[in-house]
Short mmCIF file of C-alpha atoms in Angstrom, two decimals:
data_model
loop_
_atom_site.label_atom_id
_atom_site.label_comp_id
_atom_site.label_asym_id
_atom_site.label_seq_id
_atom_site.Cartn_x
_atom_site.Cartn_y
_atom_site.Cartn_z
CA UNK A 244 -6.85 28.03 -4.98
CA UNK A 245 -9.57 27.03 -7.32
CA UNK A 246 -10.08 23.01 -7.82
CA UNK A 247 -7.68 21.55 -9.98
CA UNK A 248 -6.14 18.34 -11.20
CA UNK A 249 -3.22 16.57 -9.41
CA UNK A 250 -1.11 13.47 -9.95
CA UNK A 251 0.48 11.35 -7.76
CA UNK A 252 4.20 11.45 -7.79
CA UNK A 253 5.25 8.13 -6.76
CA UNK A 254 8.74 8.73 -6.45
CA UNK A 255 8.15 10.84 -3.53
CA UNK A 256 4.45 9.13 -1.94
CA UNK A 257 4.07 5.82 0.17
CA UNK A 258 1.61 3.43 1.34
CA UNK A 259 2.35 1.42 4.18
CA UNK A 260 0.73 -0.94 7.00
CA UNK A 261 1.45 -3.37 9.91
CA UNK A 262 0.37 -5.72 11.50
CA UNK A 263 0.12 -7.44 15.18
CA UNK A 264 2.21 -11.44 14.00
CA UNK A 265 2.47 -13.77 17.16
CA UNK A 266 0.97 -11.09 19.59
CA UNK A 267 4.44 -9.80 20.24
CA UNK A 268 5.67 -7.45 17.01
CA UNK A 269 4.52 -5.66 14.34
CA UNK A 270 5.32 -6.57 10.85
CA UNK A 271 5.11 -3.59 8.17
CA UNK A 272 5.21 -3.16 4.31
CA UNK A 273 4.32 -1.28 1.70
CA UNK A 274 2.94 -1.36 -1.53
CA UNK A 275 4.95 0.37 -4.61
CA UNK A 276 2.52 0.53 -7.18
CA UNK A 277 -0.25 3.01 -7.15
CA UNK A 278 -1.85 5.81 -8.89
CA UNK A 279 -4.13 8.09 -7.71
CA UNK A 280 -6.68 10.52 -9.75
CA UNK A 281 -7.46 13.52 -7.27
CA UNK A 282 -9.21 16.55 -8.33
CA UNK A 283 -8.53 19.05 -5.26
CA UNK A 284 -8.54 22.84 -3.62
CA UNK A 285 -5.72 21.46 -2.36
CA UNK A 286 -6.55 24.14 0.18
CA UNK A 287 -9.73 23.16 1.17
CA UNK A 288 -10.46 19.09 0.78
CA UNK A 289 -13.89 19.43 1.46
CA UNK A 290 -15.65 18.65 -1.91
CA UNK A 291 -12.55 16.76 -3.41
CA UNK A 292 -12.65 13.73 -5.03
CA UNK A 293 -10.07 11.26 -5.07
CA UNK A 294 -9.52 7.25 -5.89
CA UNK A 295 -6.89 5.45 -5.67
CA UNK A 296 -5.12 1.81 -7.15
CA UNK A 297 -3.72 -0.17 -5.36
CA UNK A 298 -1.18 -2.71 -7.88
CA UNK A 299 -1.56 -5.57 -4.75
CA UNK A 300 1.32 -7.73 -6.72
CA UNK A 301 3.39 -4.32 -5.60
CA UNK A 302 3.51 -5.79 -1.98
CA UNK A 303 7.18 -5.89 -0.03
CA UNK A 304 7.21 -6.96 3.93
CA UNK A 305 11.17 -7.51 2.93
CA UNK A 306 10.56 -11.15 3.00
CA UNK A 307 9.71 -13.03 -0.97
CA UNK A 308 8.52 -16.09 0.85
CA UNK A 309 5.41 -14.33 2.64
CA UNK A 310 5.04 -11.88 0.27
CA UNK A 311 4.24 -14.77 -1.95
CA UNK A 312 2.24 -16.69 1.08
CA UNK A 313 0.10 -12.92 0.66
CA UNK A 314 -0.43 -13.12 -3.16
CA UNK A 315 -1.71 -16.41 -2.98
CA UNK A 316 -5.41 -17.03 -2.33
CA UNK A 317 -4.94 -17.85 1.34
CA UNK A 318 -4.91 -13.54 1.49
CA UNK A 319 -5.81 -11.15 -1.30
CA UNK A 320 -5.74 -13.95 -4.10
CA UNK A 321 -4.49 -11.69 -6.20
CA UNK A 322 -5.03 -13.87 -9.51
CA UNK A 323 -8.48 -12.82 -9.04
CA UNK A 324 -8.08 -9.84 -7.26
CA UNK A 325 -5.53 -8.19 -8.16
CA UNK A 326 -6.85 -4.54 -6.62
CA UNK A 327 -7.30 -2.51 -4.35
CA UNK A 328 -9.25 0.82 -4.69
CA UNK A 329 -10.55 3.40 -2.41
CA UNK A 330 -13.40 5.61 -3.82
CA UNK A 331 -13.52 9.33 -1.70
CA UNK A 332 -17.59 9.14 -0.74
CA UNK A 333 -17.64 12.34 1.53
CA UNK A 334 -14.81 14.79 2.90
CA UNK A 335 -15.23 15.98 7.15
CA UNK A 336 -12.65 19.10 7.71
CA UNK A 337 -12.13 18.89 11.01
CA UNK A 338 -9.99 21.55 11.73
CA UNK A 339 -7.12 23.97 9.62
CA UNK A 340 -5.54 21.52 7.27
CA UNK A 341 -7.43 18.28 8.57
CA UNK A 342 -9.87 16.14 7.38
CA UNK A 343 -12.13 12.92 7.37
CA UNK A 344 -12.60 11.00 4.56
CA UNK A 345 -14.34 8.75 3.92
CA UNK A 346 -14.68 6.53 1.35
CA UNK A 347 -15.56 2.82 -0.07
CA UNK A 348 -12.50 0.95 -0.40
CA UNK A 349 -12.53 -2.62 -2.50
CA UNK A 350 -10.90 -5.72 -1.47
CA UNK A 351 -10.51 -9.06 -2.05
CA UNK A 352 -13.68 -8.88 -3.65
CA UNK A 353 -15.28 -7.07 -0.67
CA UNK A 354 -16.86 -3.02 -0.69
CA UNK A 355 -16.34 -1.49 3.10
CA UNK A 356 -16.94 2.49 3.78
CA UNK A 357 -13.70 3.04 5.43
CA UNK A 358 -12.35 6.75 7.08
CA UNK A 359 -9.14 7.77 6.89
CA UNK A 360 -7.40 10.50 9.19
CA UNK A 361 -6.33 13.69 6.28
CA UNK A 362 -2.99 16.44 6.85
CA UNK A 363 -2.56 19.16 4.61
CA UNK A 364 1.10 19.29 4.92
CA UNK A 365 1.87 22.09 2.93
CA UNK A 366 2.18 23.49 -0.26
CA UNK A 367 5.28 24.97 -2.96
CA UNK A 368 6.80 25.37 -6.02
CA UNK A 369 9.14 23.34 -7.02
CA UNK A 370 13.33 24.45 -8.74
CA UNK A 371 11.52 23.59 -12.00
CA UNK A 372 7.84 26.16 -11.36
CA UNK A 373 5.70 22.48 -10.85
CA UNK A 374 3.65 23.46 -7.79
CA UNK A 375 3.29 20.41 -5.41
CA UNK A 376 1.17 20.18 -2.69
CA UNK A 377 1.88 16.69 0.25
CA UNK A 378 -0.77 15.12 2.27
CA UNK A 379 -0.27 12.40 5.03
CA UNK A 380 -3.74 9.77 5.73
CA UNK A 381 -3.31 7.48 8.85
CA UNK A 382 -6.21 4.74 8.96
CA UNK A 383 -6.87 1.11 9.89
CA UNK A 384 -9.34 -1.42 9.09
CA UNK A 385 -9.96 -4.99 9.39
CA UNK A 386 -8.49 -8.23 7.97
CA UNK A 387 -11.99 -10.26 8.40
CA UNK A 388 -14.31 -7.88 6.96
CA UNK A 389 -12.32 -8.32 3.51
CA UNK A 390 -12.50 -12.06 3.80
CA UNK A 391 -8.84 -12.12 4.83
CA UNK A 392 -9.55 -14.58 7.90
CA UNK A 393 -6.58 -17.02 7.40
CA UNK A 394 -4.48 -17.44 10.72
CA UNK A 395 -3.15 -19.96 12.90
CA UNK A 396 -3.81 -19.64 16.67
CA UNK A 397 -0.92 -20.34 19.24
CA UNK A 398 0.31 -23.13 21.42
CA UNK A 399 0.56 -19.95 24.21
CA UNK A 400 -3.12 -18.61 23.35
CA UNK A 401 -3.55 -15.23 20.72
CA UNK A 402 -3.17 -16.48 16.76
CA UNK A 403 -0.39 -15.65 14.57
CA UNK A 404 -2.33 -12.58 12.67
CA UNK A 405 -3.60 -9.60 14.32
CA UNK A 406 -6.99 -8.28 12.19
CA UNK A 407 -6.60 -5.14 12.67
CA UNK A 408 -4.44 -3.48 9.70
CA UNK A 409 -2.99 0.22 10.73
CA UNK A 410 -2.50 2.09 6.36
CA UNK A 411 0.12 4.69 6.47
CA UNK A 412 -0.07 7.10 3.69
CA UNK A 413 1.93 9.84 2.31
CA UNK A 414 1.46 11.90 -1.67
CA UNK A 415 3.44 14.76 -2.80
CA UNK A 416 1.12 15.30 -5.93
CA UNK A 417 1.84 17.99 -8.49
CA UNK A 418 -0.84 20.32 -10.61
CA UNK A 419 -1.39 19.15 -13.40
CA UNK A 420 -2.72 21.96 -16.37
#
């Protein structure tokens, strides 16, 4: 395959996360509104250009009060910073269909370099003749690196919210003509 433009099929894609809560459990959530601009040879991502935009207002942790708090100035402050972006800056092939994708992640007005492990899941045509590809990505970021430091100390020691946020991304994309 040659380098092509790919459109993310949002109905078959997801951006999920988890973070420690009270030092004893994990809270999971997702973002439902996102888009990506991908230009790549799906069979070799080494030279791909990847740009993600995530609408932080689309956060869903299955708790409306918590979601409202996460949108507030204590966390994302979506009035000032409504979007999280990721722009790839370098991609290294680590194995057949496996990559380390490094890029600039911008969140809460701060940009940091982050690396995600990406796996090519396959390619094929859908029943209507559209070329499709699938990718999975895993990574983690530190909340404090982005100024997201809201927390509370627990009576038993430790903190209410962990600093590490684990991120899992599943992408199905359609080749554009």
